[in-house]
Coordinates of C-alpha atoms in Angstrom, one line a residue:
Chain A
M1 CA 8.5 33.0 27.3
I2 CA 9.8 29.5 26.3
R3 CA 6.4 28.0 26.9
Q4 CA 4.8 30.4 24.6
R5 CA 7.2 29.7 21.8
T6 CA 7.4 25.9 22.0
R7 CA 3.7 25.6 21.4
W8 CA 3.9 27.2 18.0
I9 CA 6.9 25.2 16.6
P10 CA 5.1 21.8 16.5
T11 CA 1.9 23.5 15.3
L12 CA 3.9 25.2 12.5
I13 CA 5.5 21.9 11.5
L14 CA 2.1 20.2 11.4
L15 CA 0.6 23.0 9.4
I16 CA 3.4 22.8 6.8
G17 CA 2.9 19.0 6.7
A18 CA -0.9 19.4 6.3
L19 CA -0.3 22.0 3.5
Y20 CA 2.0 19.6 1.7
C21 CA -0.5 16.8 1.9
V22 CA -3.6 18.8 1.1
L23 CA -2.4 21.3 -1.5
P24 CA -2.3 18.9 -4.5
V25 CA -5.8 17.7 -3.7
L26 CA -7.0 21.3 -3.3
W27 CA -5.4 22.2 -6.6
I28 CA -7.4 19.3 -8.3
V29 CA -10.6 20.6 -6.8
I30 CA -9.9 24.1 -8.1
A31 CA -8.6 22.9 -11.4
S32 CA -11.8 20.9 -12.0
T33 CA -13.8 24.1 -12.0
K34 CA -11.9 25.3 -15.1
T35 CA -12.4 24.7 -18.8
N36 CA -9.3 23.7 -20.7
D37 CA -8.5 27.3 -21.8
E38 CA -9.0 28.6 -18.2
L39 CA -6.7 25.9 -17.0
F40 CA -3.7 27.5 -18.8
S41 CA -4.8 31.1 -18.5
T42 CA -6.0 31.7 -15.0
A43 CA -4.2 31.8 -11.6
P44 CA -3.6 28.2 -10.4
F45 CA -5.2 28.6 -7.0
L46 CA -8.2 30.6 -8.0
P47 CA -11.3 28.7 -9.0
A48 CA -13.4 29.7 -12.0
F49 CA -17.1 30.0 -12.0
N50 CA -18.1 29.8 -15.6
G51 CA -19.7 26.5 -15.5
G52 CA -16.5 24.7 -16.3
F53 CA -17.0 22.2 -13.4
W54 CA -20.3 20.9 -14.7
S55 CA -19.2 20.8 -18.3
N56 CA -16.0 18.9 -17.2
L57 CA -18.1 16.3 -15.3
D58 CA -20.5 16.1 -18.3
A59 CA -17.5 15.5 -20.7
L60 CA -16.1 12.9 -18.3
F61 CA -19.2 10.9 -17.9
S62 CA -20.2 11.1 -21.6
Y63 CA -16.6 10.2 -22.8
N64 CA -16.7 7.1 -25.0
H65 CA -20.4 6.4 -24.4
G66 CA -20.1 6.8 -20.6
I67 CA -17.4 4.3 -20.0
F68 CA -16.2 6.3 -17.0
G69 CA -19.4 5.4 -15.1
R70 CA -18.6 1.8 -15.8
W71 CA -15.1 2.1 -14.4
V72 CA -16.5 3.6 -11.2
L73 CA -19.0 0.7 -10.9
N74 CA -16.2 -1.8 -11.5
S75 CA -14.0 -0.3 -8.8
V76 CA -17.0 -0.5 -6.4
I77 CA -17.5 -4.1 -7.4
Y78 CA -13.9 -5.0 -7.0
A79 CA -13.4 -3.1 -3.7
I80 CA -16.6 -4.0 -1.9
G81 CA -16.8 -7.6 -3.2
G82 CA -13.1 -8.3 -2.6
G83 CA -13.1 -6.4 0.7
L84 CA -16.0 -8.3 2.2
L85 CA -14.9 -11.7 1.0
S86 CA -11.3 -11.2 2.1
T87 CA -12.3 -9.9 5.5
A88 CA -14.5 -12.9 6.0
I89 CA -11.7 -15.3 5.0
A90 CA -9.1 -13.5 7.1
G91 CA -11.5 -13.2 10.1
A92 CA -12.2 -17.0 10.0
A93 CA -8.6 -18.0 9.6
G94 CA -7.3 -15.5 12.1
Y95 CA -9.9 -16.7 14.7
A96 CA -9.0 -20.3 14.1
L97 CA -5.3 -19.6 14.4
G98 CA -5.7 -17.4 17.4
K99 CA -8.1 -19.4 19.5
Y100 CA -7.4 -23.0 18.6
R101 CA -4.4 -25.2 18.3
F102 CA -4.6 -28.0 15.7
A103 CA -2.3 -30.1 13.6
G104 CA -0.1 -27.8 11.6
S105 CA -1.4 -24.6 13.0
T106 CA 1.9 -23.2 14.2
M107 CA 3.6 -24.1 10.9
L108 CA 0.7 -22.5 9.0
F109 CA 1.0 -19.3 11.0
R110 CA 4.7 -19.1 10.3
A111 CA 4.0 -19.6 6.6
I112 CA 1.5 -16.7 6.7
V113 CA 4.0 -14.4 8.4
A114 CA 6.6 -15.3 5.8
A115 CA 4.0 -14.6 3.1
V116 CA 3.5 -11.1 4.5
L117 CA 7.1 -10.3 3.5
L118 CA 6.6 -11.7 0.0
P119 CA 6.0 -8.7 -2.3
Q120 CA 2.6 -9.3 -3.8
I121 CA 3.5 -7.2 -6.8
L122 CA 6.1 -9.8 -7.9
L123 CA 3.4 -12.5 -8.0
A124 CA 1.3 -10.7 -10.5
V125 CA 3.1 -12.0 -13.5
P126 CA 3.0 -15.7 -12.6
Q127 CA -0.6 -15.2 -11.4
F128 CA -1.4 -14.0 -14.8
L129 CA 0.4 -16.9 -16.5
L130 CA -1.3 -19.5 -14.4
L131 CA -4.8 -18.0 -14.8
A132 CA -4.1 -17.7 -18.6
K133 CA -3.3 -21.4 -18.7
V134 CA -6.8 -22.2 -17.4
G135 CA -8.4 -19.5 -19.5
M136 CA -9.5 -17.3 -16.6
T137 CA -7.9 -14.0 -17.4
N138 CA -9.7 -10.9 -18.6
N139 CA -12.7 -11.1 -16.4
Y140 CA -13.9 -9.9 -12.9
A141 CA -12.7 -13.1 -11.2
S142 CA -9.1 -12.7 -12.4
V143 CA -8.9 -9.4 -10.5
L144 CA -10.9 -10.5 -7.5
L145 CA -9.5 -14.0 -6.8
P146 CA -5.8 -13.1 -6.2
Q147 CA -6.8 -10.4 -3.8
L148 CA -9.1 -12.5 -1.7
V149 CA -6.4 -13.8 0.7
S150 CA -4.3 -11.3 2.5
P151 CA -1.6 -12.7 4.8
F152 CA -1.4 -9.4 6.6
A153 CA -5.1 -9.4 7.3
I154 CA -5.0 -12.9 8.7
Y155 CA -2.1 -11.9 10.8
L156 CA -4.0 -8.9 12.2
C157 CA -7.1 -11.1 12.9
K158 CA -5.0 -13.7 14.7
I159 CA -3.3 -11.2 17.0
Y160 CA -6.6 -9.4 17.7
S161 CA -8.6 -12.6 18.4
E162 CA -5.9 -13.8 20.8
A163 CA -6.1 -10.5 22.7
S164 CA -9.8 -9.8 22.7
V165 CA -11.7 -13.1 22.7
P166 CA -11.3 -14.4 26.3
D167 CA -10.9 -18.1 26.8
E168 CA -13.2 -17.8 29.8
I169 CA -16.2 -16.7 27.8
M170 CA -15.6 -19.4 25.2
E171 CA -15.4 -21.9 28.1
A172 CA -18.6 -20.6 29.6
A173 CA -20.4 -20.9 26.3
R174 CA -19.2 -24.5 26.0
I175 CA -20.6 -25.3 29.4
D176 CA -23.9 -23.8 28.3
G177 CA -23.8 -26.4 25.5
G178 CA -23.0 -24.1 22.6
S179 CA -21.4 -25.7 19.6
E180 CA -18.0 -24.4 18.5
W181 CA -19.6 -22.9 15.4
R182 CA -22.2 -21.1 17.5
I183 CA -19.4 -19.8 19.8
F184 CA -17.6 -18.4 16.7
R185 CA -20.8 -16.8 15.4
S186 CA -22.1 -15.3 18.6
V187 CA -19.0 -14.8 20.7
G188 CA -15.9 -14.7 18.6
A189 CA -17.1 -12.8 15.5
P190 CA -18.8 -9.9 17.4
L191 CA -15.8 -9.5 19.7
M192 CA -13.6 -9.3 16.7
M193 CA -15.7 -6.6 15.0
P194 CA -13.2 -3.7 15.4
A195 CA -10.5 -5.8 13.8
L196 CA -12.8 -6.9 11.0
V197 CA -13.9 -3.3 10.2
T198 CA -10.2 -2.2 10.1
V199 CA -9.3 -5.2 7.8
F200 CA -12.2 -4.4 5.6
L201 CA -11.2 -0.8 5.2
L202 CA -7.5 -1.7 4.6
Q203 CA -8.6 -4.3 2.0
F204 CA -11.1 -1.9 0.4
I205 CA -8.5 0.8 0.0
G206 CA -5.8 -1.7 -1.2
I207 CA -8.1 -3.1 -3.9
W208 CA -9.5 0.4 -4.8
N209 CA -5.9 1.6 -5.2
N210 CA -4.6 -1.5 -7.0
F211 CA -3.2 -0.8 -10.4
L212 CA -0.8 -3.6 -11.3
L213 CA -3.1 -6.6 -11.0
P214 CA -5.9 -5.2 -13.3
F215 CA -3.1 -3.8 -15.5
V216 CA -1.8 -7.3 -16.0
M217 CA -5.0 -9.2 -16.0
I218 CA -7.4 -7.1 -18.1
N219 CA -7.3 -5.9 -21.6
N220 CA -11.0 -5.2 -22.1
D221 CA -11.6 -1.5 -21.1
H222 CA -15.2 -2.4 -20.0
L223 CA -13.7 -4.3 -17.0
Y224 CA -11.2 -1.6 -16.0
P225 CA -11.3 -0.2 -12.5
L226 CA -11.0 3.6 -12.1
T227 CA -7.2 3.6 -11.6
L228 CA -6.6 1.7 -14.9
G229 CA -9.2 3.7 -16.7
L230 CA -7.7 7.0 -15.7
Y231 CA -4.2 5.8 -16.6
G232 CA -5.5 4.9 -20.1
L233 CA -7.2 8.2 -20.4
M234 CA -4.0 10.0 -19.5
I235 CA -2.1 8.0 -22.1
I236 CA -4.6 8.8 -24.8
T237 CA -4.5 12.5 -23.8
G238 CA -0.8 12.5 -22.9
G239 CA 0.2 14.3 -26.0
Q240 CA -2.7 16.7 -26.3
A241 CA -3.3 19.2 -23.5
A242 CA -6.8 19.7 -24.8
Q243 CA -8.1 16.8 -22.8
Y244 CA -6.5 17.6 -19.4
S245 CA -9.7 18.9 -17.9
I246 CA -11.4 15.5 -18.4
V247 CA -8.6 13.7 -16.6
I248 CA -8.6 16.3 -13.8
A249 CA -12.4 15.8 -13.3
G250 CA -11.7 12.0 -13.3
V251 CA -9.0 12.3 -10.7
L252 CA -11.4 14.3 -8.5
V253 CA -14.2 11.8 -8.8
S254 CA -11.8 8.9 -7.9
I255 CA -10.7 10.6 -4.7
I256 CA -14.1 11.7 -3.4
P257 CA -15.5 8.2 -2.5
L258 CA -12.5 7.3 -0.4
G259 CA -12.4 10.7 1.3
V260 CA -16.0 10.3 2.3
L261 CA -15.4 6.7 3.5
F262 CA -12.5 7.9 5.5
L263 CA -14.2 10.7 7.2
S264 CA -17.4 8.9 7.9
L265 CA -15.7 5.7 9.3
Q266 CA -12.9 7.5 11.1
R267 CA -14.3 6.5 14.5
Y268 CA -14.9 2.9 13.7
W269 CA -11.6 1.7 12.5
K270 CA -8.6 1.2 14.6
I271 CA -5.4 1.9 12.8
D272 CA -3.5 1.3 16.1
L273 CA -4.2 -2.4 15.5
I274 CA -1.6 -2.2 12.8
S275 CA 1.1 -0.7 14.9
G276 CA 0.2 -3.0 17.8
G277 CA 0.2 -6.1 15.7
V278 CA 3.4 -5.5 13.8
K279 CA 6.5 -6.0 15.8
L280 CA 10.0 -6.5 14.6
Chain B
M1 CA 2.2 -17.6 24.5
S2 CA 5.3 -17.0 26.6
G3 CA 5.1 -18.5 30.1
P4 CA 4.6 -22.3 30.8
R5 CA 1.4 -21.5 32.7
T6 CA -0.3 -19.8 29.8
A7 CA 0.9 -22.6 27.5
T8 CA -0.8 -25.3 29.5
A9 CA -3.9 -23.2 30.0
A10 CA -4.0 -22.5 26.3
S11 CA -3.5 -26.0 25.1
K12 CA -6.3 -27.2 27.3
S13 CA -8.9 -24.9 25.7
R14 CA -7.3 -24.6 22.3
S15 CA -7.0 -28.2 21.4
R16 CA -10.8 -28.3 21.5
G17 CA -13.0 -27.3 18.6
G18 CA -12.9 -30.5 16.5
L19 CA -13.1 -29.8 12.8
L20 CA -14.2 -26.1 13.1
P21 CA -10.8 -24.5 13.2
V22 CA -9.7 -26.6 10.2
A23 CA -12.9 -25.6 8.3
L24 CA -12.2 -22.0 9.2
V25 CA -8.7 -21.9 7.8
T26 CA -9.5 -24.0 4.8
P27 CA -10.6 -21.1 2.4
A28 CA -7.5 -19.1 3.3
V29 CA -5.2 -22.0 2.9
V30 CA -6.7 -23.0 -0.5
L31 CA -6.5 -19.5 -1.8
L32 CA -3.0 -19.0 -0.4
L33 CA -1.9 -22.2 -2.2
L34 CA -3.5 -21.3 -5.5
F35 CA -2.7 -17.6 -5.7
T36 CA 0.6 -17.2 -3.7
I37 CA 2.4 -20.5 -3.4
A38 CA 1.6 -21.9 -6.8
P39 CA 2.5 -18.7 -8.7
A40 CA 5.7 -18.4 -6.7
I41 CA 6.7 -22.0 -7.5
Y42 CA 5.7 -21.6 -11.1
A43 CA 7.8 -18.5 -11.4
I44 CA 10.8 -20.4 -10.0
F45 CA 10.2 -23.0 -12.7
L46 CA 9.9 -20.5 -15.5
S47 CA 13.0 -18.7 -14.4
F48 CA 15.0 -21.8 -15.4
R49 CA 13.3 -22.2 -18.8
R50 CA 13.7 -20.5 -22.2
M51 CA 12.2 -20.6 -25.6
K52 CA 14.1 -22.4 -28.3
V53 CA 13.3 -21.5 -31.9
G54 CA 12.7 -24.5 -34.1
K55 CA 15.3 -25.5 -36.7
G56 CA 13.1 -25.2 -39.8
L57 CA 14.1 -23.3 -42.9
L58 CA 14.7 -19.6 -42.1
G59 CA 14.5 -20.3 -38.4
G60 CA 10.8 -21.3 -38.8
G61 CA 9.1 -24.3 -37.1
K62 CA 7.5 -24.3 -33.7
P63 CA 9.5 -22.7 -30.9
T64 CA 9.7 -25.1 -27.9
E65 CA 10.3 -24.5 -24.2
V66 CA 13.6 -26.0 -22.9
W67 CA 15.7 -25.9 -19.8
A68 CA 17.9 -22.9 -19.6
G69 CA 19.8 -23.6 -16.5
I70 CA 20.9 -20.4 -14.8
S71 CA 21.3 -18.5 -18.1
N72 CA 18.3 -16.2 -17.4
Y73 CA 19.9 -15.3 -14.1
T74 CA 23.3 -14.7 -15.6
S75 CA 21.8 -12.6 -18.4
T76 CA 19.9 -10.5 -15.9
L77 CA 22.9 -10.1 -13.7
S78 CA 25.3 -9.3 -16.5
D79 CA 22.9 -6.8 -18.1
S80 CA 24.1 -3.3 -17.5
E81 CA 20.6 -1.9 -18.0
F82 CA 19.4 -4.0 -15.0
W83 CA 22.1 -2.5 -12.8
A84 CA 21.2 0.9 -14.1
S85 CA 17.5 0.4 -13.2
L86 CA 18.6 -0.9 -9.8
G87 CA 20.7 2.2 -9.4
R88 CA 17.8 4.5 -10.3
M89 CA 15.6 2.7 -7.8
L90 CA 18.3 3.1 -5.1
L91 CA 18.7 6.8 -5.9
I92 CA 14.9 7.3 -5.4
A93 CA 15.1 5.2 -2.2
A94 CA 18.0 7.3 -1.0
F95 CA 15.6 10.4 -1.2
G96 CA 12.4 8.6 -0.3
V97 CA 13.2 6.4 2.6
P98 CA 14.9 8.9 4.9
L99 CA 12.3 11.6 3.9
T100 CA 9.4 9.2 4.8
V101 CA 11.0 8.2 8.1
I102 CA 12.1 11.7 9.2
L103 CA 8.8 13.4 8.2
S104 CA 6.5 10.7 9.7
T105 CA 8.5 10.7 12.9
L106 CA 8.6 14.5 13.1
F107 CA 4.8 14.7 12.5
A108 CA 4.1 12.0 15.1
L109 CA 6.2 13.7 17.7
C110 CA 4.6 17.1 16.9
L111 CA 1.1 15.5 17.2
D112 CA 2.0 14.3 20.6
A113 CA 3.5 17.6 21.7
K114 CA 1.7 19.0 24.7
R115 CA 0.8 22.4 23.5
A116 CA 0.4 21.9 19.8
R117 CA -2.7 23.3 18.1
L118 CA -4.9 22.1 15.2
V119 CA -3.8 18.5 16.0
G120 CA -7.0 16.9 14.8
F121 CA -7.0 18.8 11.5
A122 CA -3.3 18.1 10.8
R123 CA -3.6 14.4 11.5
L124 CA -6.5 14.1 9.1
A125 CA -4.9 16.3 6.5
I126 CA -1.6 14.4 6.5
F127 CA -3.4 11.1 6.4
L128 CA -5.5 12.1 3.4
P129 CA -3.1 11.1 0.7
Y130 CA -3.3 7.5 1.9
A131 CA -6.9 7.6 0.5
V132 CA -5.7 8.7 -2.9
P133 CA -4.8 5.8 -5.2
G134 CA -1.2 5.6 -6.2
V135 CA -1.9 6.0 -9.8
V136 CA -4.2 9.0 -9.2
A137 CA -1.5 10.5 -6.9
S138 CA 1.0 10.2 -9.8
L139 CA -1.5 11.9 -12.2
L140 CA -2.2 14.6 -9.6
W141 CA 1.5 15.3 -9.1
G142 CA 2.0 15.0 -12.9
F143 CA -0.2 18.1 -13.3
M144 CA 1.7 19.8 -10.5
Y145 CA 5.0 19.1 -12.4
L146 CA 3.8 19.9 -15.9
P147 CA 5.0 23.3 -17.0
A148 CA 1.7 24.2 -18.6
T149 CA -0.4 23.5 -15.5
S150 CA 2.0 23.6 -12.6
P151 CA 1.1 25.8 -9.6
I152 CA 4.5 25.1 -8.0
G153 CA 6.8 26.7 -10.6
G154 CA 7.0 23.9 -13.2
D155 CA 8.0 26.6 -15.8
V156 CA 11.1 27.4 -13.7
V157 CA 12.0 24.0 -12.2
N158 CA 12.3 21.1 -14.6
Y159 CA 10.6 18.4 -12.6
F160 CA 10.8 16.0 -15.5
G161 CA 14.5 16.6 -16.3
T162 CA 17.1 13.8 -16.1
K163 CA 18.0 14.9 -12.5
G164 CA 14.7 16.3 -11.3
I165 CA 12.8 13.2 -12.2
F166 CA 14.3 11.3 -9.2
F167 CA 13.1 13.8 -6.8
S168 CA 9.7 14.0 -8.5
V169 CA 9.1 10.3 -8.3
A170 CA 10.4 10.0 -4.7
N171 CA 8.1 12.9 -3.8
V172 CA 5.0 11.2 -5.1
A173 CA 5.9 8.0 -3.2
V174 CA 6.6 9.9 0.1
W175 CA 3.4 12.0 -0.2
G176 CA 1.4 8.8 -0.5
V177 CA 2.8 7.0 2.6
V178 CA 3.9 9.6 5.1
G179 CA 0.5 9.9 6.8
F180 CA 0.0 6.2 7.2
N181 CA 3.5 5.9 8.8
M182 CA 2.8 9.0 10.9
V183 CA -0.3 7.3 12.4
I184 CA 1.6 4.1 13.2
L185 CA 4.4 6.1 15.0
Y186 CA 1.8 8.4 16.7
T187 CA 0.1 5.3 18.1
A188 CA 3.5 4.0 19.3
V189 CA 4.2 7.4 21.1
R190 CA 0.7 7.4 22.7
S191 CA 1.2 3.9 24.1
L192 CA 4.2 5.0 26.1
P193 CA 3.7 5.4 29.9
K194 CA 2.9 9.1 30.7
E195 CA 4.7 9.0 34.0
L196 CA 8.0 9.0 32.2
F197 CA 7.3 12.4 30.6
E198 CA 6.0 13.8 33.8
A199 CA 9.2 12.7 35.6
A200 CA 11.4 14.2 32.9
E201 CA 9.3 17.4 33.1
L202 CA 9.8 17.6 36.9
D203 CA 13.5 17.2 36.3
G204 CA 13.3 20.4 34.2
A205 CA 13.4 18.9 30.7
T206 CA 11.9 21.0 28.0
E207 CA 9.2 19.6 25.7
F208 CA 11.8 19.4 22.9
Q209 CA 14.2 17.4 25.1
I210 CA 11.5 15.1 26.2
A211 CA 10.6 14.4 22.5
V212 CA 14.2 13.8 21.4
R213 CA 15.7 12.1 24.5
V214 CA 12.7 10.2 25.9
K215 CA 10.0 9.6 23.3
L216 CA 12.2 9.1 20.3
P217 CA 14.5 6.3 21.7
M218 CA 11.4 4.5 23.0
I219 CA 9.6 4.4 19.7
A220 CA 12.9 3.4 17.9
P221 CA 11.5 -0.1 17.1
A222 CA 8.4 1.4 15.5
V223 CA 10.6 3.8 13.5
A224 CA 12.8 0.9 12.4
M225 CA 9.6 -0.9 11.3
V226 CA 8.5 2.1 9.3
A227 CA 12.0 2.2 7.7
L228 CA 11.7 -1.5 6.8
F229 CA 8.3 -0.9 5.1
S230 CA 9.7 2.0 3.2
V231 CA 12.7 0.0 2.0
I232 CA 10.4 -2.9 0.9
G233 CA 8.1 -0.3 -0.7
S234 CA 10.9 1.2 -2.8
L235 CA 12.0 -2.2 -4.1
Q236 CA 8.5 -2.5 -5.4
L237 CA 8.5 0.9 -7.1
F238 CA 6.3 0.6 -10.2
N239 CA 3.1 2.6 -10.2
E240 CA 4.6 6.1 -9.9
P241 CA 7.2 5.9 -12.7
T242 CA 4.8 3.9 -14.9
T243 CA 2.1 6.5 -14.5
L244 CA 4.4 9.5 -15.0
K245 CA 6.0 7.9 -18.0
P246 CA 3.6 9.3 -20.6
L247 CA 4.4 12.8 -19.3
A248 CA 8.2 12.5 -18.8
N249 CA 10.6 11.5 -21.5
A250 CA 13.3 10.9 -18.9
I251 CA 11.5 7.6 -17.9
S252 CA 12.2 4.6 -20.1
S253 CA 10.3 1.4 -20.2
T254 CA 12.9 -0.3 -18.0
W255 CA 13.5 2.6 -15.7
V256 CA 13.1 0.7 -12.5
P257 CA 13.5 -3.1 -12.1
L258 CA 9.8 -3.9 -11.9
M259 CA 9.1 -1.9 -15.0
R260 CA 11.7 -4.2 -16.7
V261 CA 9.9 -7.3 -15.3
Y262 CA 6.7 -6.0 -16.8
T263 CA 8.3 -5.1 -20.1
D264 CA 10.0 -8.5 -20.3
A265 CA 6.9 -10.4 -19.6
F266 CA 4.3 -8.5 -21.6
V267 CA 6.1 -6.4 -24.2
N268 CA 9.1 -8.5 -25.2
N269 CA 7.3 -11.8 -24.5
S270 CA 10.2 -13.0 -22.5
I271 CA 8.6 -14.2 -19.3
Y272 CA 11.6 -16.3 -18.5
E273 CA 14.0 -13.5 -18.0
G274 CA 11.3 -11.5 -16.3
A275 CA 10.8 -14.3 -13.8
A276 CA 14.6 -14.5 -13.1
T277 CA 14.7 -10.8 -12.6
S278 CA 11.8 -11.1 -10.1
F279 CA 13.7 -13.6 -8.0
V280 CA 16.8 -11.5 -8.0
L281 CA 14.5 -8.7 -6.6
I282 CA 12.9 -11.1 -4.1
A283 CA 16.4 -12.1 -2.9
M284 CA 17.2 -8.4 -2.5
T285 CA 14.0 -7.8 -0.6
V286 CA 14.8 -10.6 1.8
A287 CA 18.3 -9.3 2.3
A288 CA 17.0 -5.8 2.9
T289 CA 14.5 -7.1 5.3
V290 CA 17.1 -9.0 7.3
L291 CA 19.5 -6.1 7.3
V292 CA 17.0 -3.4 8.3
S293 CA 15.4 -5.6 11.1
A294 CA 18.9 -6.5 12.4
V295 CA 19.8 -2.8 12.5
G296 CA 16.4 -2.0 14.1
R297 CA 16.9 -4.6 16.8
R298 CA 20.3 -3.3 17.6
I299 CA 18.9 0.2 17.9
A300 CA 16.1 -1.0 20.1
R301 CA 18.5 -2.9 22.3
R302 CA 20.7 0.1 22.7
S303 CA 17.7 2.4 23.5
T304 CA 16.4 0.1 26.3
R305 CA 19.8 -0.1 27.9

C-alpha cells in the first residue's frame, strides 16, 4: 500500500513543477496564434486558427522595415561570436592554469576565483565610461569585448583540465618529441571537449540573455540584440494594447532558437561540471 | 593538489612548458585587466569625485571634476530612498531565495526518488525557463499578470499592486533559475554512494525518510551553494523590475538599488554617486557571500558529524 502511494507523491510534485515552468511558455505559443482582438476575447488556453499566427509573424518581421530580423541576426552574432571566442580564451587559460605551474600562476588563479564573485552587472557602468573615453561605444565590439573573458568559464576549464588531461599522456607525448603547443592541440584540447562544449553553451546562453550590457552600450536600434529590441517594442506598445500580438510573436521567436539548441545538444553538454567544479 | 607526493609529481611535469602556458593565459589576463580590473579601479576613483559647477555669472562656466572625499558615500548612505530600494530588494529576496532553494531541492529529491514517473519530461520542463532570456521571461510573465491578457486571474488578483508587485517580481526571478539549481542539486544527489540508501532501506527506512534524513544532509553543501548564488542574484536584481516597469506603476525608476545606479549614471548624469552606490552594493555582496558560506560550512560540518 505504502509503496503504491509514495511513487505518486514525487511524480505529482514534479508534474506541478513542470506545469509551473511550462505553462507561461505554452500560453505564449497559444497567444501567438491569436489576433489582437482574439487575444482579449477568446479563452486564454485555447488557440485560434484564423490565420492570426502568420499575420502576427508577418507584422513582427515587417515592423519598422524588418528591424526585428536585424535584431535576431545581431543576437546570433553576439552569442555565437562571443561564445566561440570566450570559450577559446577560457579553454586556453584553464588548460595553462590546470596543467602547468609558472611564475604567478597561483596568484592569477586566486584572482580569477575572486573575480567570479565580483558581480559583472556592477561593472557595466564603468565599462561604458572607459569605452566611451576611447570612443568605442555604440558598436558590436562594445557588447562583444566585455563578455569575452568569463572568470567562471576559466575556473571550470582549469578544474576540468586537471581532472581529465592525465600527466602521463602529456609525458608520453613529450618523449615522442611533441612540442608543448602540439600537445595542447592534439592531446589537451580534444580531452577537454566536454568542458569546452559546456562552457560554449553557458556563454552562448549568457550572452543571448544579456540585457544590461547592450542596454548600457548601445543606442542605435540597428545594433540591438533581441532582448533589447523586445524591451523597446514593449515600451513603445506599453500604453496601447493594440500592439501586444507583435510583442507576443517576438517573445515566441526569441525563445525557439534556445529551446532547439537545448534539446538538440542535451546529450553533449555536461551540467554536472558546474556542480562538480563549484565547492564552498 | 593536496598530498606532498602529488605536489612533487605535479611540480616536475608542470614546471615544464616554457612560454606556452604564459602565451595561453595572456589573452585572458589582458581582457581581465581591460574589462574587469580597470573598470573596477576606475569606478573606485569616480566614487570619490564630483562635478563642480563653474563660478561664472548665473552659475555658468565650465563644470570641472573635483575631489569629493567620501561625500558620495555619505549621500548614498543618508538617502532614505536608497534604504527604501534596499528594503524592497530584501523583501523580494525574502520571497525569492527560500522559494528557489526549497523548490529546487524538492524537485531534485523527487527526481531521484526511486519510483517516480515522468522524470525525464519533468527535468527538461523545469529546466526550460533557463533558456528563456530574463527580459523575455519578464515580458512573458507581464502578459500573465496583465488583467487584459492574464490566464491566471489577473482581473481578480492585482499582480501589479503595491503589495502584489513584490511577489510578482520574485516569481519571475524564481521561475528563471529554479531549473538550473535543480540540476545542480540533482547532480549532487546522484553522486552520493548508493550503498548508503540500500543500507537505510534494509533498516526499514521509507523513501521519504531516506530523502530527508540521508540525502538532504549529504547535499547540504550544494544547497548552501545554491542559496549563496540566489542571494548574490537578488543583490543584482535589475532586469525583471526594469522590464516590468512599463506595465506596472508600482515600480519607480529607483525601485531596487541597481535601477538607482542606472538612473544615477544615465538619466541624472551623476555617475559619481552611482559609482559610490555600486561599491556599497559590492561591499554588501561580499558580506553576504562570507555570511552565507560560513553558515553553509557550519551546516556541512554538522551534517558530516
